[in-house]
CSV table of C-alpha atoms in Angstrom, one decimal:
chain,number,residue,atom,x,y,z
A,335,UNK,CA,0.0,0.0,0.0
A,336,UNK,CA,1.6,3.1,-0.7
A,337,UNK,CA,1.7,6.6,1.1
A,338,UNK,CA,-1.0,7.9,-0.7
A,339,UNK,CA,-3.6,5.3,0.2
A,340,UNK,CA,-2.9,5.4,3.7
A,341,UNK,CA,-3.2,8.7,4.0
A,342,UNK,CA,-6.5,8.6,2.9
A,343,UNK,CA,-7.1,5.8,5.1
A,344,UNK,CA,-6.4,8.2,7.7
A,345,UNK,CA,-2.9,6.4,8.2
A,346,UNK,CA,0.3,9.6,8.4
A,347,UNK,CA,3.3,8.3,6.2
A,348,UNK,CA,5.5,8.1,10.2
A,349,UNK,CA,2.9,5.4,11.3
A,350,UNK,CA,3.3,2.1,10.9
A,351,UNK,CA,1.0,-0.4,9.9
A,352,UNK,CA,1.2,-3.3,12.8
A,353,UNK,CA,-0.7,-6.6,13.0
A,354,UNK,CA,-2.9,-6.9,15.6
A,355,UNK,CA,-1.8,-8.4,19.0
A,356,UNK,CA,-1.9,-12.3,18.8
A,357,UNK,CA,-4.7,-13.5,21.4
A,358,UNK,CA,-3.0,-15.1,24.7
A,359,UNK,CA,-4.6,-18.7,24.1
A,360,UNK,CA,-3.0,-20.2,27.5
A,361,UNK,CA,-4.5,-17.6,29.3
A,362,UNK,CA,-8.0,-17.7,28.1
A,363,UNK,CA,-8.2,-21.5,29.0
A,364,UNK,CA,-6.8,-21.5,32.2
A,365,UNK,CA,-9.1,-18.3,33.1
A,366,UNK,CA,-12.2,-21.4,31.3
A,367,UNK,CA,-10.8,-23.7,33.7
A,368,UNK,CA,-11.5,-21.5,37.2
A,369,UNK,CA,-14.5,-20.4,35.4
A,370,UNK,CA,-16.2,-24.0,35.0
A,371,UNK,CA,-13.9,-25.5,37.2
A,372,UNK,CA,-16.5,-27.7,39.4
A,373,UNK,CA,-17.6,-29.2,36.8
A,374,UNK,CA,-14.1,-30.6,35.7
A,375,UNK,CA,-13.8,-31.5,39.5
A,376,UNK,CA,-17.1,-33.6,38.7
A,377,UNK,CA,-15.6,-35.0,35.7
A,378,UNK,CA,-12.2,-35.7,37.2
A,379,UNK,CA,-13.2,-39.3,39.2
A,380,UNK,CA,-14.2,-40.7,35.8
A,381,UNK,CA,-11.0,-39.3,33.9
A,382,UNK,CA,-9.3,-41.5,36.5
A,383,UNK,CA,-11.5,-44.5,36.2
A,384,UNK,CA,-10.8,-44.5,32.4
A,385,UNK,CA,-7.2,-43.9,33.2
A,386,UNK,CA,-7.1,-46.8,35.8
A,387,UNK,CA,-8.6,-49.2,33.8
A,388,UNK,CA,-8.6,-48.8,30.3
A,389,UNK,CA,-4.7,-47.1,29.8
A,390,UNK,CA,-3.0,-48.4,32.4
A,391,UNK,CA,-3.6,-52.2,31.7
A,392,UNK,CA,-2.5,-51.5,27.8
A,393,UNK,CA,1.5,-52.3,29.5
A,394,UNK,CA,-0.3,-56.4,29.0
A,395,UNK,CA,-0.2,-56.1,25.4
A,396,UNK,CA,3.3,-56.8,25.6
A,397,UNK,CA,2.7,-60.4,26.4
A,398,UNK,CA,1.6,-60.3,23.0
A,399,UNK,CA,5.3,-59.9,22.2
A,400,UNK,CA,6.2,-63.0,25.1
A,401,UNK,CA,6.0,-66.3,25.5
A,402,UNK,CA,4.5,-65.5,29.1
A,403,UNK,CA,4.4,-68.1,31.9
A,404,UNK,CA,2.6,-66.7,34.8
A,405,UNK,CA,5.8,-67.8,37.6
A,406,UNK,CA,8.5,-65.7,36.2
A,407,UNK,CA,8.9,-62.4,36.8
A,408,UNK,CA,8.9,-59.7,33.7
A,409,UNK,CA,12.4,-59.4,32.9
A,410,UNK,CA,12.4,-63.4,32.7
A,411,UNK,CA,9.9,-63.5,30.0
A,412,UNK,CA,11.4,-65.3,26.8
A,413,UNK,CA,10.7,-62.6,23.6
A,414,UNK,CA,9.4,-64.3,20.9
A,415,UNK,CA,8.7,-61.5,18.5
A,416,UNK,CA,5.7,-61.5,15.8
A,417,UNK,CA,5.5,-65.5,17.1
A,418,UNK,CA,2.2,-65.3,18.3
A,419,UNK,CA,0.6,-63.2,15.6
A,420,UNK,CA,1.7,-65.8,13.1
A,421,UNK,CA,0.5,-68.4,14.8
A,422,UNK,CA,-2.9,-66.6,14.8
A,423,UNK,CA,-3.2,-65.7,11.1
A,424,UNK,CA,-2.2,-69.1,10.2
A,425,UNK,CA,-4.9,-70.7,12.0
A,426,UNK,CA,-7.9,-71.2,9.7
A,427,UNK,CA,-10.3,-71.8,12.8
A,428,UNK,CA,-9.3,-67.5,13.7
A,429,UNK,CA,-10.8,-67.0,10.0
A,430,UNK,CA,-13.8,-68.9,10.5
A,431,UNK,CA,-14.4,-67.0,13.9
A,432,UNK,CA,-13.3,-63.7,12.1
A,433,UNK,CA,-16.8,-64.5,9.6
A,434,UNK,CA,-19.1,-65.3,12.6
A,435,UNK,CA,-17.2,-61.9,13.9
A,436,UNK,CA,-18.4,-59.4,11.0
A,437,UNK,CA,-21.6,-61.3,9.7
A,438,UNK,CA,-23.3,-60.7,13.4
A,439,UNK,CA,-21.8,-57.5,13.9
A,440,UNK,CA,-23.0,-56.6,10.3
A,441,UNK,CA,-26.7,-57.8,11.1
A,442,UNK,CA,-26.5,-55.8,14.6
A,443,UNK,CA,-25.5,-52.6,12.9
A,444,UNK,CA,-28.1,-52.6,9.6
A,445,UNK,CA,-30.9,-53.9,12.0
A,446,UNK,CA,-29.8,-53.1,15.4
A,447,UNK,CA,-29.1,-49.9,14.1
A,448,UNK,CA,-32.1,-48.7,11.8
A,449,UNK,CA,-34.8,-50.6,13.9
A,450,UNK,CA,-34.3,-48.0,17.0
A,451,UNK,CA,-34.7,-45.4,14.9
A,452,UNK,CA,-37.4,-46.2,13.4
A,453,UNK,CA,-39.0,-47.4,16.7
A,454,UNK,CA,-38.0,-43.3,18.0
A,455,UNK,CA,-39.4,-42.0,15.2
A,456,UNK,CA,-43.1,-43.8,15.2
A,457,UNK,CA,-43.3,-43.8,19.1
A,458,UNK,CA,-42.9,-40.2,18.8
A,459,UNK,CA,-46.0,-39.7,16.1
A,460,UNK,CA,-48.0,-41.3,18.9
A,461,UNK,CA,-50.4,-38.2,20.3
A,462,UNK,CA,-51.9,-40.4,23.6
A,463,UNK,CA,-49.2,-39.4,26.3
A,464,UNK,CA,-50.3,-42.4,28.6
A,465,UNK,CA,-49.8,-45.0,25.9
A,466,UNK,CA,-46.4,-43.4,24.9
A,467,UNK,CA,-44.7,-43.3,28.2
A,468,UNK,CA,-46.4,-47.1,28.4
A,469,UNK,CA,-44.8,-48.4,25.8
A,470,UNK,CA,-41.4,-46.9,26.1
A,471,UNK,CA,-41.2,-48.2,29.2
A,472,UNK,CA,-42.3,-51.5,28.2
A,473,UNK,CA,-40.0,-51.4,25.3
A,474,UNK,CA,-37.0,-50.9,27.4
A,475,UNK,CA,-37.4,-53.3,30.0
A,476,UNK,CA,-35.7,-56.0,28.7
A,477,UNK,CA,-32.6,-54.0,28.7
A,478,UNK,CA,-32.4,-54.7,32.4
A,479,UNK,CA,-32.7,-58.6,31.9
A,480,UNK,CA,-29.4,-60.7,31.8
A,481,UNK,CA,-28.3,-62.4,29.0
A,482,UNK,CA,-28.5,-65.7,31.1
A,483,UNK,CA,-32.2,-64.8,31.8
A,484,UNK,CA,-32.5,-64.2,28.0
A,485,UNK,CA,-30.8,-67.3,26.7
A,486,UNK,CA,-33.2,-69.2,28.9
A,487,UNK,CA,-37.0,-67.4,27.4
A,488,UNK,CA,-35.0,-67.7,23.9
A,489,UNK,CA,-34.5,-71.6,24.2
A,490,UNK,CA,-37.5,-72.0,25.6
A,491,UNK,CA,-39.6,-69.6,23.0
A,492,UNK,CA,-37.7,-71.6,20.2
A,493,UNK,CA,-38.3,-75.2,21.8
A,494,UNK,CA,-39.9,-77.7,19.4
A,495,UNK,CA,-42.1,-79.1,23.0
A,496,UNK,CA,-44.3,-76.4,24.0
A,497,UNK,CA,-42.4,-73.5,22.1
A,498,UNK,CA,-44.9,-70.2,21.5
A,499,UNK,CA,-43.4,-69.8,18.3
A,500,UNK,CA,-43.5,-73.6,16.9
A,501,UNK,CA,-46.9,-73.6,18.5
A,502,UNK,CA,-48.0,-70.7,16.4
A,503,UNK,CA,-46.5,-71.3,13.1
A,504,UNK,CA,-48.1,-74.9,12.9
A,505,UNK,CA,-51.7,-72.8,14.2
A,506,UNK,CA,-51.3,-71.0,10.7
A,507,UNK,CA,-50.2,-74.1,8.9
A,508,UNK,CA,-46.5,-72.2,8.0
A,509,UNK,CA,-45.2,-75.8,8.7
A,510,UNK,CA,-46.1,-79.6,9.1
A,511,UNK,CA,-44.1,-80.6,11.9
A,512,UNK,CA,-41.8,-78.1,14.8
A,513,UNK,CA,-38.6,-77.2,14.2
A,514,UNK,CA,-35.3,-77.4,16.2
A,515,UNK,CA,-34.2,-73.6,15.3
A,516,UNK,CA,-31.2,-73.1,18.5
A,517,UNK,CA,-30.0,-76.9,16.3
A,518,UNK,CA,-29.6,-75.6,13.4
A,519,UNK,CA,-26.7,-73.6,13.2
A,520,UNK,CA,-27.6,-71.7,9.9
A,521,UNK,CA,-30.2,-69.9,11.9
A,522,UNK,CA,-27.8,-68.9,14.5
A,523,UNK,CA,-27.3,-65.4,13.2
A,524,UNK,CA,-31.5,-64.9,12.7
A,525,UNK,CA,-31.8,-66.0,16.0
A,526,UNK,CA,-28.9,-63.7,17.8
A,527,UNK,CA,-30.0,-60.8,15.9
A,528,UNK,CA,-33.8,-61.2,16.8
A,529,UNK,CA,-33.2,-61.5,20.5
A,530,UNK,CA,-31.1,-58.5,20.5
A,531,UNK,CA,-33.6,-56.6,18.6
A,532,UNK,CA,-36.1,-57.2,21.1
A,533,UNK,CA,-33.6,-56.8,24.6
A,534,UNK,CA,-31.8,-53.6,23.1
A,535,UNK,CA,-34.2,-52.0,21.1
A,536,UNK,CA,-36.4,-49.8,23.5
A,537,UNK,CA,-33.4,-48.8,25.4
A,538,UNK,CA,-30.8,-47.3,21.9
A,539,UNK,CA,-34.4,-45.8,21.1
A,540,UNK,CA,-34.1,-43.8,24.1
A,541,UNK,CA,-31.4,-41.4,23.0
A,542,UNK,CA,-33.0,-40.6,19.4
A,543,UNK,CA,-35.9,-39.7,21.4
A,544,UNK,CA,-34.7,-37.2,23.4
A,545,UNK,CA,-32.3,-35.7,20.3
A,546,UNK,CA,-36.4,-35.3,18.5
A,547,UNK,CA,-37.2,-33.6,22.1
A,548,UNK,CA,-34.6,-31.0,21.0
A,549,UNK,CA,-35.9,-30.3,17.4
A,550,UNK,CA,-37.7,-26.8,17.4
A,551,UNK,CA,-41.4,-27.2,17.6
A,552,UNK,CA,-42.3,-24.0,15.7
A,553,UNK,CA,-40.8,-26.2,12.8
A,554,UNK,CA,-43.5,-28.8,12.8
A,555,UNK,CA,-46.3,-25.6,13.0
A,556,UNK,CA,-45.0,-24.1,9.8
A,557,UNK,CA,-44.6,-27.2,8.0
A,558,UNK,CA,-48.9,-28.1,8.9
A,559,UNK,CA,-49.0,-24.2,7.6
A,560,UNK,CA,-47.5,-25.2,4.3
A,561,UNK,CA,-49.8,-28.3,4.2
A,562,UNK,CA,-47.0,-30.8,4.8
A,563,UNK,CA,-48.2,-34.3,6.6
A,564,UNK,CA,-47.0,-36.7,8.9
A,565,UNK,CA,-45.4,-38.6,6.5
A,566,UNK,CA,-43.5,-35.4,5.0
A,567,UNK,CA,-42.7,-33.7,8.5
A,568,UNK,CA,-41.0,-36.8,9.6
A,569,UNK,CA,-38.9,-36.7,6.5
A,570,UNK,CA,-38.0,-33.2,6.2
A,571,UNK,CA,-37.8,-32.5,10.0
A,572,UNK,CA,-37.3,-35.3,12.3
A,573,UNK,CA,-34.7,-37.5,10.4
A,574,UNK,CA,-32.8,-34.4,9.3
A,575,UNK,CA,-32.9,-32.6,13.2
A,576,UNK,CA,-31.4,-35.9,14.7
A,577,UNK,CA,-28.9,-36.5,11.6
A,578,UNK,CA,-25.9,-35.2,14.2
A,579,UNK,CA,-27.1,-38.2,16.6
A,580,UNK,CA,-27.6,-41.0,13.6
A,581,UNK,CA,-24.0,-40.0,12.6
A,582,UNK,CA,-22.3,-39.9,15.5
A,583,UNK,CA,-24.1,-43.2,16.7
A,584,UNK,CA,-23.5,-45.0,13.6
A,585,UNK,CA,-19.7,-43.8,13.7
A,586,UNK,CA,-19.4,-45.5,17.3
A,587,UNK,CA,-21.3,-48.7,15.7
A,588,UNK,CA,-18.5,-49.4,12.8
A,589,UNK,CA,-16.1,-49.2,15.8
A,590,UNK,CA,-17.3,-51.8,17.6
A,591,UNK,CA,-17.7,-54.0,14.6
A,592,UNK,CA,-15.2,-57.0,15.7
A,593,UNK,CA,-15.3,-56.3,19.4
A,594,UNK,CA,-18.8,-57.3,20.2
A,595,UNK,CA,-18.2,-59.4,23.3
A,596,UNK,CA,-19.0,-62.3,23.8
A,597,UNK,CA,-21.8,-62.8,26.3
A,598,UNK,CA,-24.8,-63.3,24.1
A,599,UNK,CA,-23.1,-65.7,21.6
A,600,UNK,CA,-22.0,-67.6,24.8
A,601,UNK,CA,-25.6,-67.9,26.6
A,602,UNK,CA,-27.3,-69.0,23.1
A,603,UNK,CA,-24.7,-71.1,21.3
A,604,UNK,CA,-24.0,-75.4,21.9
A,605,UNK,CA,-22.1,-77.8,20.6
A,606,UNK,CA,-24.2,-78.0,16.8
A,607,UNK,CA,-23.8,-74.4,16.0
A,608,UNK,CA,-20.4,-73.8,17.4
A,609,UNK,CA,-19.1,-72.8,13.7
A,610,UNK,CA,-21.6,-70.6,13.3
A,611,UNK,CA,-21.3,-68.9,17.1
A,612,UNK,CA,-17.9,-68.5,18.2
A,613,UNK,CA,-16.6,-64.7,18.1
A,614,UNK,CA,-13.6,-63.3,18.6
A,615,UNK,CA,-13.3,-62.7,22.4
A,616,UNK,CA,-14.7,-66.5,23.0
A,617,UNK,CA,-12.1,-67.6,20.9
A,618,UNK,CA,-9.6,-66.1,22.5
A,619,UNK,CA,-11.2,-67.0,26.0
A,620,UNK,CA,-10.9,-70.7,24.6
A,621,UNK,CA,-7.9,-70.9,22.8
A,622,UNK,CA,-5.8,-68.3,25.5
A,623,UNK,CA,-6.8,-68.5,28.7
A,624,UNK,CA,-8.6,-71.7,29.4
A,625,UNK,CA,-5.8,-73.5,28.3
A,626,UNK,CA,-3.3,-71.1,30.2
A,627,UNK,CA,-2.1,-69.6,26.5
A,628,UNK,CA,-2.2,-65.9,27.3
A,629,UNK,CA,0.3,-65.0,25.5
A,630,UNK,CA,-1.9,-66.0,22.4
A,631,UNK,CA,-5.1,-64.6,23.8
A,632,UNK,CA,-3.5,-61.5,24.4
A,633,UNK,CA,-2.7,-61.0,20.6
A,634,UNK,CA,-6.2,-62.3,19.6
A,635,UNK,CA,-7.2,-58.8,22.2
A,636,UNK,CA,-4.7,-57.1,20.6
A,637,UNK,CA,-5.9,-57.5,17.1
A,638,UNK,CA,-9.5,-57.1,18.0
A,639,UNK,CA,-8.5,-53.2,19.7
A,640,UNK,CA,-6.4,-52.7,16.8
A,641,UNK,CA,-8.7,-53.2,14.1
A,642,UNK,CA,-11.3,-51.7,15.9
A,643,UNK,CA,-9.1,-48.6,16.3
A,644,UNK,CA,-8.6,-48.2,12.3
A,645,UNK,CA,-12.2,-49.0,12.0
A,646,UNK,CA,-12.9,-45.6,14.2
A,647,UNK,CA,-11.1,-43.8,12.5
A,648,UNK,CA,-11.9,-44.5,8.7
A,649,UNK,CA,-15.5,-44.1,9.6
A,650,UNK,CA,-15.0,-40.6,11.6
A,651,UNK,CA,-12.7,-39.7,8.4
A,652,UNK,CA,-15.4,-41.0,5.6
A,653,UNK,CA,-18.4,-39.5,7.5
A,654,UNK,CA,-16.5,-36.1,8.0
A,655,UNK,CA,-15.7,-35.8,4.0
A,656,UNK,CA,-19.8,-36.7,3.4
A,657,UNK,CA,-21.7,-35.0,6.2
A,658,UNK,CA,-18.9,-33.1,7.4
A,659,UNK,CA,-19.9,-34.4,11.0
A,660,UNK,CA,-17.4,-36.5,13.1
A,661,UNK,CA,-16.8,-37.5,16.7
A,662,UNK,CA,-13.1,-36.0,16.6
């Protein structure tokens, strides 16, 4: 700029031109932290809790590394490298596992993941405020009941001697004689993803519901002004006001996809559809530590935290480039 133009910019040829001063960043969050600093006093117990046990015990991976026997000390540990790993990849039972792994986890995340929402979304069309809060609660109940509980009104639902659901497809003459569904390990996955459905479903409902709670209401009244339906206002204002939830949700979801425990698969599988219901974590409970291999089960763990890691990551990164929403 020349002397001219500052001049008429009110700006004397002798003054200088200076940035202005960069903002003191330290200071302004240390002057946030006495402002809200109860509630990171609130917060600090559970920063500790996930310190204590979710970093802390990450120094056990390194029996991944060992070929750990639980009476010598650390140092005596023999080192065995990448053993263990290849060990594991060569082991065609960890691929079959690795299947049962992603084809459950796929089912929980396309119906486990769509059928909540779709549950928020109808329960909250309902108008009777009685009957609503009824069949929430109802609906997320079975949330509260154990997996052992579970497994047991499962088996006996699906029993081919007395069985409510045997009983009832003979009634409409579906089939001739009952059949052994928890023996036929084909219809492991069906079965699994069914009785999630209806333990799990109320209670991930209850999150999209209060997300629609947060949606403007003067947005519904101008959409009856314009003539717009149920049907329309549902599509054009509830799905797109909880689109930050659905995203952030479904992110989380693809994260978990190979660590989904192992507790359900364990209280509904038996000895005929073992191919079809061993997962990752029960293979590594079998394989590692009931039979004292923990150096082994330790690199199943390790694989499964790994891979779940990337997972995070490439699903925070895709959904970030497409709804330019992520989690970090």
């Amino acid at each position: 700029m020349d002397v001219k133009a500052l001049t008429e910019n009110g700006v004397t040829a002798n003054e200088s031109v200076t940035p202005n001063p960069p903002t003191k960043r330290n200071s302004g969050f240390w002057k946030s932290v006495l402002q809200q600093k109860y509630l990171y006093l609130m917060s600090l117990p559970f920063v500790i809790w996930v310190f204590i046990f979710s970093y802390v015990p990450l120094w056990g991976w390194l029996m991944a590394f060992q070929n750990y026997k639980p009476k010598k000390s650390f140092t005596e540990q023999k080192w065995v490298g990448l053993d263990n790993f290849k060990e594991l990849f060569h082991d065609e039972r960890f691929y079959l596992v690795l299947r049962n792994t992603l084809a459950m986890s796929l089912l929980g995340l396309i119906f486990g993941f769509v059928v909540p929402i779709l549950f928020a979304v109808m329960l909250n069309e309902l108008r009777g405020n009685v009957f609503k809060r009824t069949v929430q609660t109802v609906s997320y109940l079975p949330h509260f009941v154990s997996w052992v509980v579970v497994g047991g009104i499962v088996y006996k639902t699906l029993s081919i001697d007395g069985g409510i659901v045997n009983d009832l497809l003979i009634w409409l003459n579906v089939i001739d004689e009952p059949i052994q569904f928890m023996a036929k390990a084909k219809m492991f996955w069906g079965v699994l993803t069914v009785a999630d459905l209806w333990k799990e479903t109320g209670w991930n409902a209850i999150i999209y519901l209060a997300a629609i709670t947060g949606i403007d209401k003067e947005l519904y009244e101008a959409a009856k002004v314009d003539g717009a339906g149920r049907i329309k206002q549902m599509f054009n204002i509830t799905l797109p006001g909880i689109r930050t939830t659905i995203t952030v949700l479904l992110i989380m979801s693809i994260g978990h996809l190979v660590g989904i425990g192992f507790e359900k698969q364990f209280q509904l599988s038996n000895n005929m559809v073992t191919d079809y219901s061993e997962v990752l974590d029960m293979y590594a409970l079998k394989y590692g530590i009931q039979i004292a291999r923990f150096s082994y089960g330790t690199a199943i763990s390790m694989f499964t935290s790994v891979v779940s890691v990337i997972l995070l990551l490439v699903a925070n990164g895709v959904m970030k480039k497409v709804t330019k929403e992520s989690i970090m």
